[in-house]
Short mmCIF file of C-alpha atoms and ligand atoms in Angstrom, two decimals:
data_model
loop_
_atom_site.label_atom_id
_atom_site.label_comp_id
_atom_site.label_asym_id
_atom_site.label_seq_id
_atom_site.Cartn_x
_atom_site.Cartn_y
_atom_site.Cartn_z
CA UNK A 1 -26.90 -20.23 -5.05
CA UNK A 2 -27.43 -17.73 -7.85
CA UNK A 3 -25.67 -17.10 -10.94
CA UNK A 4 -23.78 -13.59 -11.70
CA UNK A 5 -21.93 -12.30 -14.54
CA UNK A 6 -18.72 -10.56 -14.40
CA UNK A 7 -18.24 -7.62 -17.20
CA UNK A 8 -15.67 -5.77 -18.88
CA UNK A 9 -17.23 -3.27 -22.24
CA UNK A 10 -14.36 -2.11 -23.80
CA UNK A 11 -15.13 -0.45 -27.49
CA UNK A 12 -14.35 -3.38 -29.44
CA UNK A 13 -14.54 -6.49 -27.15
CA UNK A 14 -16.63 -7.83 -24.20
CA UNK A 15 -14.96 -9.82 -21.61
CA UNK A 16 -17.15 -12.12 -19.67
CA UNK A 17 -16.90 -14.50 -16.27
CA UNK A 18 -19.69 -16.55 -14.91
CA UNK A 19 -19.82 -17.24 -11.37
CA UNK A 20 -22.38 -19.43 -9.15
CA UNK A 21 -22.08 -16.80 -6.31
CA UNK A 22 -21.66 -16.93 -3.34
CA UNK A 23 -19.25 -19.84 -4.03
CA UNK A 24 -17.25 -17.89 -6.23
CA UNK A 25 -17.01 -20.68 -8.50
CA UNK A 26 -16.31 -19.74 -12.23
CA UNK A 27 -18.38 -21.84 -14.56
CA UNK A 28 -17.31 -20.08 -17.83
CA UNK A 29 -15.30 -17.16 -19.02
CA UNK A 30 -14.29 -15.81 -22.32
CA UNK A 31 -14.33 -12.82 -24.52
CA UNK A 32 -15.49 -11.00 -27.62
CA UNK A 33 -13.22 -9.46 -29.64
CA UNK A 34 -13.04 -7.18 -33.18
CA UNK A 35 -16.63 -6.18 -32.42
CA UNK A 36 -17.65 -4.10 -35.48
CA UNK A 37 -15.51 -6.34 -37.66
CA UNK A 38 -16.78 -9.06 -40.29
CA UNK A 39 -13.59 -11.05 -38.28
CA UNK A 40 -14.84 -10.86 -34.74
CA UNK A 41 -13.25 -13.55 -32.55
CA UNK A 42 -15.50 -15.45 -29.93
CA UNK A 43 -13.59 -17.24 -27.06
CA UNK A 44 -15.28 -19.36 -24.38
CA UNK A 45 -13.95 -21.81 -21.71
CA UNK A 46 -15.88 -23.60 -19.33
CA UNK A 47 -14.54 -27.10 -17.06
CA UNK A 48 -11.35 -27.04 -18.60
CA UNK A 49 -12.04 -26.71 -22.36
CA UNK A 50 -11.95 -24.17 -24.97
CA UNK A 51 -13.80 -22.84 -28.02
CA UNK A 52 -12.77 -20.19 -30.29
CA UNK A 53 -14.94 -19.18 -33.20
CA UNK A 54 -14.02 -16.77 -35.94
CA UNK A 55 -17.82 -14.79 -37.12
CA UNK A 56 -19.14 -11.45 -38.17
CA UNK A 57 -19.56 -9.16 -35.06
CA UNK A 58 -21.34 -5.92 -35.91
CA UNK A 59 -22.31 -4.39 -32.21
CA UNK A 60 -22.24 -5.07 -28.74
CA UNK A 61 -25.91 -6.35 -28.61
CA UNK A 62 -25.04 -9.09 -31.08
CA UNK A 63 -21.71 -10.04 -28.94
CA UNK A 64 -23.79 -10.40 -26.37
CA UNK A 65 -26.02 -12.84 -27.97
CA UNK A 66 -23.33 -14.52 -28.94
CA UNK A 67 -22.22 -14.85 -25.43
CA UNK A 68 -25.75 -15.87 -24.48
CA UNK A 69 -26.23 -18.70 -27.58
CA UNK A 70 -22.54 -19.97 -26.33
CA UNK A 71 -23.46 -20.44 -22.97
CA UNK A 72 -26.54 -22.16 -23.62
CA UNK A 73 -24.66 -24.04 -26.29
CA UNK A 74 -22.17 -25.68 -24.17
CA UNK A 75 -24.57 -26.46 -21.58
CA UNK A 76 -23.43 -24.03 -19.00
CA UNK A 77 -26.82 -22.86 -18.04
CA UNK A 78 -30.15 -24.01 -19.54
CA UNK A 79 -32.17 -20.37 -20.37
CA UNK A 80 -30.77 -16.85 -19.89
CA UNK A 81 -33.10 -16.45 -16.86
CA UNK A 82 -30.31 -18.48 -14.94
CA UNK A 83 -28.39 -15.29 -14.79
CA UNK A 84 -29.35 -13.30 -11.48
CA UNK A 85 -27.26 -9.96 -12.07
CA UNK A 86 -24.68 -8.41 -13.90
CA UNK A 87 -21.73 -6.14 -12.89
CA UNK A 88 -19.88 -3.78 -15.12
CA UNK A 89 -16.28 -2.83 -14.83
CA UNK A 90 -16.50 1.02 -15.12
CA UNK A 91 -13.33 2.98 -15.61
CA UNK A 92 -14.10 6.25 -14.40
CA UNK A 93 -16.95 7.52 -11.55
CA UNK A 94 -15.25 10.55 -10.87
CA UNK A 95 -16.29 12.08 -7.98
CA UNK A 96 -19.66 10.48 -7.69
CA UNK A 97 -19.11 6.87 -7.02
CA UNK A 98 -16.89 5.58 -3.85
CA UNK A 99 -18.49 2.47 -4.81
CA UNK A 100 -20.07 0.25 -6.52
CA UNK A 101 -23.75 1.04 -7.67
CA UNK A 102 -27.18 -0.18 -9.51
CA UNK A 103 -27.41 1.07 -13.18
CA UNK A 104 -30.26 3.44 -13.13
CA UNK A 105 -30.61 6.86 -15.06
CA UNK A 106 -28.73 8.42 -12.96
CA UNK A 107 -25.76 6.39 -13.10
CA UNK A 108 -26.41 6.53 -16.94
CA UNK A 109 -26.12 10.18 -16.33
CA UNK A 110 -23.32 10.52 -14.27
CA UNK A 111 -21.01 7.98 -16.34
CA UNK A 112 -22.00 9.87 -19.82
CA UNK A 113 -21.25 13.09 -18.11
CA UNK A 114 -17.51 11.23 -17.14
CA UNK A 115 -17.12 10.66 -21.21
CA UNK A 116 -14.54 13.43 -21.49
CA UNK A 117 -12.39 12.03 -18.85
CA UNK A 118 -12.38 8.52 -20.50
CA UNK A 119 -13.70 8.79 -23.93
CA UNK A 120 -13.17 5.36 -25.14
CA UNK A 121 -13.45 3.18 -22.05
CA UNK A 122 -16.99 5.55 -20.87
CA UNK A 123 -18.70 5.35 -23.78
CA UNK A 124 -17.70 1.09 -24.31
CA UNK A 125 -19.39 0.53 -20.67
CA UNK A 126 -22.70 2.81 -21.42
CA UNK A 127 -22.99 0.68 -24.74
CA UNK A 128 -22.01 -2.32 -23.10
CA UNK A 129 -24.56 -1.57 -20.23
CA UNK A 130 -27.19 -1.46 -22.82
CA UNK A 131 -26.67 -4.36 -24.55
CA UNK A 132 -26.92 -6.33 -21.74
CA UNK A 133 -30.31 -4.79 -20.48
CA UNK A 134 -31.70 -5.63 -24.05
CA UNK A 135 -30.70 -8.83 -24.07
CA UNK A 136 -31.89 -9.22 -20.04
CA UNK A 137 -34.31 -6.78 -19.48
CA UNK A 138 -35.25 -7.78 -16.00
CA UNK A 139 -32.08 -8.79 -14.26
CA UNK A 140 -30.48 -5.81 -11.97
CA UNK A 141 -27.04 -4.79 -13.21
CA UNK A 142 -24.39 -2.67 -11.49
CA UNK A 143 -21.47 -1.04 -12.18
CA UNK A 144 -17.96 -1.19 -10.28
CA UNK A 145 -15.49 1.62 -10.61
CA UNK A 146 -12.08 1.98 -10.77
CA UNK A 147 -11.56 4.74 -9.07
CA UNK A 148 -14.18 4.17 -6.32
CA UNK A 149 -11.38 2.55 -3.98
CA UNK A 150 -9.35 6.05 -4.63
CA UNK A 151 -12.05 8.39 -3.33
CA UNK A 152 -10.41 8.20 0.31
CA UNK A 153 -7.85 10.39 -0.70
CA UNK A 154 -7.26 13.82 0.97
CA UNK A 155 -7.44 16.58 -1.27
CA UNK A 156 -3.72 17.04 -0.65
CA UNK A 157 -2.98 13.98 -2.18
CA UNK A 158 -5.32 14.21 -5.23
CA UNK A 159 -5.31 18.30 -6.52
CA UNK A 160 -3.31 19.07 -8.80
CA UNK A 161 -1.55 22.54 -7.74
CA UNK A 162 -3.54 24.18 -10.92
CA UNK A 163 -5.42 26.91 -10.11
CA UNK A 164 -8.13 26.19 -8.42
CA UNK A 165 -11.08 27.16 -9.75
CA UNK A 166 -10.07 24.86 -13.10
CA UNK A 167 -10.17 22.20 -10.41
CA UNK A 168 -13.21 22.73 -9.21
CA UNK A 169 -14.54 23.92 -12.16
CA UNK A 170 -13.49 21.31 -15.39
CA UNK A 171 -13.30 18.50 -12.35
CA UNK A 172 -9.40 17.95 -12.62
CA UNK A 173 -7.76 16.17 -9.88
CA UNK A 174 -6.09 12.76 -9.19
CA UNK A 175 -8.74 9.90 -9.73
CA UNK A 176 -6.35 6.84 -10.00
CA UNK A 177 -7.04 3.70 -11.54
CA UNK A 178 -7.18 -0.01 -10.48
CA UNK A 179 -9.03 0.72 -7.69
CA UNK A 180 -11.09 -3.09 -8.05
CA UNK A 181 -7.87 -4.65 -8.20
CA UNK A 182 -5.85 -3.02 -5.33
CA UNK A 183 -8.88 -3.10 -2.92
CA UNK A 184 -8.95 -6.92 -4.12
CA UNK A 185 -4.96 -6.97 -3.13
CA UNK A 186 -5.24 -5.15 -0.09
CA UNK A 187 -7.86 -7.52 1.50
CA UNK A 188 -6.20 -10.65 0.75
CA UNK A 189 -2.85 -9.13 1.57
CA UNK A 190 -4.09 -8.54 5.34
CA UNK A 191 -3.15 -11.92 6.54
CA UNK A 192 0.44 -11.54 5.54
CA UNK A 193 0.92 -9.03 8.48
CA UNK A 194 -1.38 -9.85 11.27
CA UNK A 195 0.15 -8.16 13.70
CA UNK A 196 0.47 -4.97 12.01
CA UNK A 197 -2.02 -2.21 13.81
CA UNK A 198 -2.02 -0.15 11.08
CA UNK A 199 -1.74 -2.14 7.95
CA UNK A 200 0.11 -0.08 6.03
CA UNK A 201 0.66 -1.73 2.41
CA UNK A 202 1.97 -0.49 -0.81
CA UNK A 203 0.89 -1.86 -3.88
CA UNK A 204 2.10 -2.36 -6.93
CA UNK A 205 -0.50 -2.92 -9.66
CA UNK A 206 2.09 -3.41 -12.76
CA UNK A 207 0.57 -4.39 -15.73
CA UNK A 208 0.52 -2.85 -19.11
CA UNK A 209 -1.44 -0.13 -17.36
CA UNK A 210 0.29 0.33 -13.85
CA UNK A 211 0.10 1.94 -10.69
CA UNK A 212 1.25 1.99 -7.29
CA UNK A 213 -1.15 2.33 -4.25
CA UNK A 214 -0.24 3.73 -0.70
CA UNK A 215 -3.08 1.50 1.76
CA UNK A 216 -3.58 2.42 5.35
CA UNK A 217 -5.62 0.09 7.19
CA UNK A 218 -7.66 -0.88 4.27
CA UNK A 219 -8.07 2.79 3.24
CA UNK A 220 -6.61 4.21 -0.24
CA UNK A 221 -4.35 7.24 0.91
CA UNK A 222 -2.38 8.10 -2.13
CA UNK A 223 -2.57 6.19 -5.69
CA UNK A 224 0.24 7.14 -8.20
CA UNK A 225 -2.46 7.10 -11.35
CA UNK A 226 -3.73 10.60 -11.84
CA UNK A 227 -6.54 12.29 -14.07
CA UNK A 228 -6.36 9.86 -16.88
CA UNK A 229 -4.12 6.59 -16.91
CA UNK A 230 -1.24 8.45 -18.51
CA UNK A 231 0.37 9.47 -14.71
CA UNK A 232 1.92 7.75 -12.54
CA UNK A 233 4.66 5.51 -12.91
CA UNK A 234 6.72 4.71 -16.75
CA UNK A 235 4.18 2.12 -18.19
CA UNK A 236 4.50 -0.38 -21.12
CA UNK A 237 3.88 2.52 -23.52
CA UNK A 238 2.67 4.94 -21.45
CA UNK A 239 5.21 7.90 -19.67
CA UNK A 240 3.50 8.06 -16.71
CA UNK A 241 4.10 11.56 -15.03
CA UNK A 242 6.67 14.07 -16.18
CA UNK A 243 7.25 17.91 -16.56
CA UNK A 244 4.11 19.21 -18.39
CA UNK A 245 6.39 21.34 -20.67
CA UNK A 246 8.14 18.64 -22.26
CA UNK A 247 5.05 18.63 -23.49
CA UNK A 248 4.42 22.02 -24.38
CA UNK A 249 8.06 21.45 -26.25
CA UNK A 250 7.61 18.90 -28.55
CA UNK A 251 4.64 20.22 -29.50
CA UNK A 252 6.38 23.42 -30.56
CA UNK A 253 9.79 21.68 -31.97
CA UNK A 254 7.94 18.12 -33.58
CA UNK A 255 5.44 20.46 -35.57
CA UNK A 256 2.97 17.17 -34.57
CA UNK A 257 -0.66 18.14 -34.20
CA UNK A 258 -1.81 17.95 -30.26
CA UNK A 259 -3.72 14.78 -30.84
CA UNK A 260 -0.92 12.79 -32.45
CA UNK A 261 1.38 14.12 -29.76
CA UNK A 262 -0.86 12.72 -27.08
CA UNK A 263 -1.77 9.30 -28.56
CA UNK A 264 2.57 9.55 -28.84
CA UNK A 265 3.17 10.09 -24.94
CA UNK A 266 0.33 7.12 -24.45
CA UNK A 267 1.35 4.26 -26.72
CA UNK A 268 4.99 5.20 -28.13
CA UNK A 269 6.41 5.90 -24.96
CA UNK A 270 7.51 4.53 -21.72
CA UNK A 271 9.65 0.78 -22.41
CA UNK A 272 8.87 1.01 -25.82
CA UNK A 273 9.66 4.67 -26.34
CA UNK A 274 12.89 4.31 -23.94
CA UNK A 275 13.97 0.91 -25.78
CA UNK A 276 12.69 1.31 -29.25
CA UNK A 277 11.85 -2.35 -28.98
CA UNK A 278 8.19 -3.00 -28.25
CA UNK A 279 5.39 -2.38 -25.92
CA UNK A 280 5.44 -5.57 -24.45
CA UNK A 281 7.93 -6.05 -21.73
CA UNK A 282 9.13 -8.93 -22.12
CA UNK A 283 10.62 -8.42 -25.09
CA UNK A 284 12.13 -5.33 -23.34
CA UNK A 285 13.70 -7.43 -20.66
CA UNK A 286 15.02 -9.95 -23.50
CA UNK A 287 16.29 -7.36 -25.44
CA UNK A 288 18.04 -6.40 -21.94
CA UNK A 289 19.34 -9.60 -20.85
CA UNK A 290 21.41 -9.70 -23.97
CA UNK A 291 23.02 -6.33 -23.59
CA UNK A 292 20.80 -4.55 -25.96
CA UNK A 293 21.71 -0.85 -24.85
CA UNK A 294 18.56 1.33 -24.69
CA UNK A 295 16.58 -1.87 -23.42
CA UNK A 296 19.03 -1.81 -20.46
CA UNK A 297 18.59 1.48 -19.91
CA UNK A 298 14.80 1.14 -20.53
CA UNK A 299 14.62 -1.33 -17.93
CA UNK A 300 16.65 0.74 -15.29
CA UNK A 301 14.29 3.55 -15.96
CA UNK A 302 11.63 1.83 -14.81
CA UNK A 303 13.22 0.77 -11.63
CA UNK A 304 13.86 3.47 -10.99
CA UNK A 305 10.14 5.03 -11.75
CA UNK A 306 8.78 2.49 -9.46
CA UNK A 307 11.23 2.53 -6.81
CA UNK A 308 10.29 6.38 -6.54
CA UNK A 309 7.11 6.26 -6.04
CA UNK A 310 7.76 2.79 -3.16
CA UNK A 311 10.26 5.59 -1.33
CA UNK A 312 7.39 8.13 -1.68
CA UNK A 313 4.85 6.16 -0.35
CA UNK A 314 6.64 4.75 2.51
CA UNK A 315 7.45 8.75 3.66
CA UNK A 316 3.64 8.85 3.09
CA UNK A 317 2.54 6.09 5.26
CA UNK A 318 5.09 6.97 8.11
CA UNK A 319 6.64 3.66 7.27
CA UNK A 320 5.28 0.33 5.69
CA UNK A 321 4.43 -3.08 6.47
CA UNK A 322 4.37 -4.99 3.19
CA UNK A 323 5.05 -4.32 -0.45
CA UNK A 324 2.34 -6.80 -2.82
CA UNK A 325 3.35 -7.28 -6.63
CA UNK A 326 0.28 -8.16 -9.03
CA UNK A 327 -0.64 -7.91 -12.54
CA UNK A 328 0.66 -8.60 -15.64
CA UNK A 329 4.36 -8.05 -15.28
CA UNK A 330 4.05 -8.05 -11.06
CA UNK A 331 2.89 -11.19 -10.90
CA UNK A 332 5.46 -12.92 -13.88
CA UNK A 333 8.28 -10.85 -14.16
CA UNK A 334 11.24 -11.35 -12.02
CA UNK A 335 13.57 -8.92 -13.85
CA UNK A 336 11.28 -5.93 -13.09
CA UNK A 337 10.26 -7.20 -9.58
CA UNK A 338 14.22 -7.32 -9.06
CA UNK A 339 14.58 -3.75 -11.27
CA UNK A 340 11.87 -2.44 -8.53
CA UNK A 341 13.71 -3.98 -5.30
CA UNK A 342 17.47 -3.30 -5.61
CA UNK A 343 16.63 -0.03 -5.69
CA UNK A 344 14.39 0.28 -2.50
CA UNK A 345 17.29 -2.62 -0.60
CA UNK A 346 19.64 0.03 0.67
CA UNK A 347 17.34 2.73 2.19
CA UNK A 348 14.07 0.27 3.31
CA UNK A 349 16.04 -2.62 4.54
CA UNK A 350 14.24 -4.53 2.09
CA UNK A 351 15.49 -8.17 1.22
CA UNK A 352 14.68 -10.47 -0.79
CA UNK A 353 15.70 -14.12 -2.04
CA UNK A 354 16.35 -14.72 -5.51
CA UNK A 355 15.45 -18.08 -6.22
CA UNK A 356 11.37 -17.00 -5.02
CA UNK A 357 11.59 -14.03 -7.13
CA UNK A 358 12.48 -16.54 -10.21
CA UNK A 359 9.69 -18.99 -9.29
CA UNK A 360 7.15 -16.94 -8.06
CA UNK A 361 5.46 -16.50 -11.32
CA UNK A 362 2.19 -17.54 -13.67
CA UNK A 363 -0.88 -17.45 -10.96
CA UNK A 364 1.56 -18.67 -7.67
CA UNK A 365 1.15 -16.24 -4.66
CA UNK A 366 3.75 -16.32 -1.56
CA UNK A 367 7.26 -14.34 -0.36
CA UNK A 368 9.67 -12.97 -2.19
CA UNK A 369 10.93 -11.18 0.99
CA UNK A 370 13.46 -13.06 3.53
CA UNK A 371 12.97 -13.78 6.82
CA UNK A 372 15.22 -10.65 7.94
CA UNK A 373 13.93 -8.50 5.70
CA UNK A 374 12.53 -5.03 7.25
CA UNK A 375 9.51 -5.03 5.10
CA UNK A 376 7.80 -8.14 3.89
CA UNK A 377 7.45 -8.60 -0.06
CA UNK A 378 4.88 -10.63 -1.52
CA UNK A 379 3.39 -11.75 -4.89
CA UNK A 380 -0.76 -11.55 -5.03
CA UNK A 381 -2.60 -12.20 -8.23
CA UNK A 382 -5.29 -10.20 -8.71
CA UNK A 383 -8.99 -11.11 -9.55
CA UNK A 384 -10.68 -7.80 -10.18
CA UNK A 385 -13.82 -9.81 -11.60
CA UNK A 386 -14.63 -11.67 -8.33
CA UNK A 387 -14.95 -8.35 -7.04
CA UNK A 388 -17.60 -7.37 -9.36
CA UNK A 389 -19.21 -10.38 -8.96
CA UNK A 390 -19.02 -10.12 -4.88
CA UNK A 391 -20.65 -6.65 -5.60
CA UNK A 392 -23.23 -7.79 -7.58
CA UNK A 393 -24.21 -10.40 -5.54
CA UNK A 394 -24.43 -8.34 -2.26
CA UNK A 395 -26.24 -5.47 -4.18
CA UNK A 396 -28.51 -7.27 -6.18
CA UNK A 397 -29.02 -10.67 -4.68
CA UNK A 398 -28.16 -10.27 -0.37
P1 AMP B 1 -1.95 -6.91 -17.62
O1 AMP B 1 -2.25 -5.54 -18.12
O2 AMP B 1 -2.00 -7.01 -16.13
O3 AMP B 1 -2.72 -8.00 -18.32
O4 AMP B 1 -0.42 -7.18 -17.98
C1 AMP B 1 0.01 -7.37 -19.32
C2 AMP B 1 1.50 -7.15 -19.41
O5 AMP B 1 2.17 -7.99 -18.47
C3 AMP B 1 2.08 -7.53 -20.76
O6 AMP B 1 1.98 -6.46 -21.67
C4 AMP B 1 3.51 -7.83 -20.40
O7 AMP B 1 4.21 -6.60 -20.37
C5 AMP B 1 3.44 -8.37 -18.98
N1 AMP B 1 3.54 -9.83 -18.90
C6 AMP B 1 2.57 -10.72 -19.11
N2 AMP B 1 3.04 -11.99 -18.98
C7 AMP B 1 4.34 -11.89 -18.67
C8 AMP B 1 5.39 -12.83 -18.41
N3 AMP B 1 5.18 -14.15 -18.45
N4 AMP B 1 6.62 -12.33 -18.13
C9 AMP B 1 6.83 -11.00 -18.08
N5 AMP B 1 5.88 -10.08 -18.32
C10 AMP B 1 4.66 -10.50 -18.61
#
């Protein structure tokens, strides 16, 4: 039995899970929040209680010796030395990592010289990273990426047709997103088809970030996510993909500088942008139920969007064995699981029964699909942190 600590750096919090591995048991999670703010929030629960605690938080390193005095505090381990490895959620490896690795200097390197592709999220694990190797010098740490599941891609499903030597030169191409959590989906979601040969699964990772995932046998072949989490499907806020001149036009036309344009198309748009309402969806799909116009036609935008990319993926896959909602909305929102499915009913021979769709929500897993239907449907929730604890644990500790 050893103890291993689930990460997630992002530039103002640190999001934490403790597990005695290889049980997989969670003895504590929690998070730091408003890091660099004389407000910073500290969370923790442990076996079935809660703690929240309001204190100055000016860096990482002192969040995570606030993490580290909690623990201790509430008895969850004894001394720091408890704690057997580490693993870091990283958002983008780029072409380096098809998965998960030690943090040494090269990995250092590698994920500094990915900054440009994710400039917040990059530069929030390398701090994050550090903190954590001050605070335990001596226990191995490793990071997990999202994109690692994604690297099985053929070229022809992640170049962009740019010309090619900007490709191969600046590094752009498809990298996706998620990867922890749909590789997490598309292992448990093997046992709802056993006697499938060939597995195929897509996967619908919708949460305020979202993307759909085309699985063969275990195997990423085509992830609707692209360079940067801004492609794909029509997100919370986000637009997901679209003509790159519309674009190029509203820079022209709005007279807004490129930078305010961009952070525009990544947290004005999508729901929010469509309904005017807000970038949470469920006040979307309120807003809808009760007639509210541009919500409506928010919400059958994203149907659409997602129904799409199912139909594309099912061409891709030379058919499809089961369709697995997760996240956020995926896992808790029967209006956009039911947005998502009428649309794919007619041409996929896709059923499924209404009364599961409403009660299949908040952490339950099982069908949506019926018996008859051509494809099965199912609800998963994910659990990308076990993931980077399994890693850490087979890494560091096997
Ligand atoms: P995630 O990024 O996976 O944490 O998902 C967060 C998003 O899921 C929120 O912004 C909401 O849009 C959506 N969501 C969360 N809880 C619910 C719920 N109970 N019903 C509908 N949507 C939800």
């Amino acid at each position: 039995m050893a103890k291993v600590m689930a990460v997630n750096c992002g530039s103002s919090s640190v999001k934490f899970k403790l597990y005695e591995m290889p049980e997989e048991k969670v003895l504590c999670s929690g998070i730091v929040e408003r890091i660099g703010h004389d407000d910073g929030i500290f969370t923790i629960k442990w076996d079935g209680q809660k703690d929240t605690k309001t204190l100055p938080v000016p860096d990482h390193g002192y969040a995570v010796e606030i993490v580290a005095k909690g623990m201790i505090e509430k008895n969850i381990i004894a001394h720091l030395d408890e704690i057997k490895a580490v693993g870091h959620r990283v958002v983008q490896g780029g072409s380096y990592f098809s998965h998960s690795v030690l943090w040494d200097d090269d990995t250092v390197k590698k994920v500094e010289s990915l900054i440009p592709l994710a400039p917040l999220h990059n530069k929030a694990h390398l701090t994050g990273y550090f903190a954590f190797k001050k605070a335990l010098p001596k226990v191995p740490q490793i990071a997990v990426f999202d994109t690692a599941f994604h690297q099985t891609m053929e070229p022809e499903d992640y170049l962009y047709p740019i010309p090619y030597e900007y490709a191969e030169k600046y590094h752009i191409r498809r990298y996706g997103a998620h990867g922890t959590s749909h590789k997490y989906l598309s292992e448990v979601a093997e046992k709802y088809i056993p006697e499938s040969k060939d597995k195929k699964m897509i996967i619908c990772h919708l949460g305020s970030g979202a993307s759909i995932t085309a699985v063969k046998n275990g195997k990423c072949i085509a992830t609707s996510m692209g360079l940067t989490p801004l492609g794909g499907i029509m997100m919370n806020s986000r637009t997901g993909d679209m003509d790159p001149s519309v674009y190029y036009q509203l820079l022209a036309m709005s007279g807004k500088d490129n930078e305010t344009l961009f952070q525009e198309l990544n947290k004005k748009s999508g729901l929010y942008g469509v309904s005017g309402i807000s970038n949470d969806s469920r006040e979307v799909e309120d807003a809808a139920r009760e007639g509210h116009p541009r919500a409506v036609l928010a919400m059958n935008l994203w149907g659409r969007r997602v129904a799409d990319f199912i139909g594309q993926y099912y061409v891709r896959l030379g058919g499809c064995d089961l369709i697995v909602f997760s996240a956020g909305i995926g896992e808790n929102s029967p209006d956009c699981r039911e947005a998502a499915l009428d649309r794919i009913g007619e041409a996929l021979g896709v059923k499924y029964d209404k009364e599961l769709n409403n009660t299949i929500i908040r952490g339950k897993e099982g069908y949506l699909s019926t018996p008859d239907s051509k494809i099965k449907v199912v609800v998963i929730p994910t659990d990308e942190e076990v993931m980077i604890a399994r890693d850490a644990y087979n890494i560091c500790l096997k």
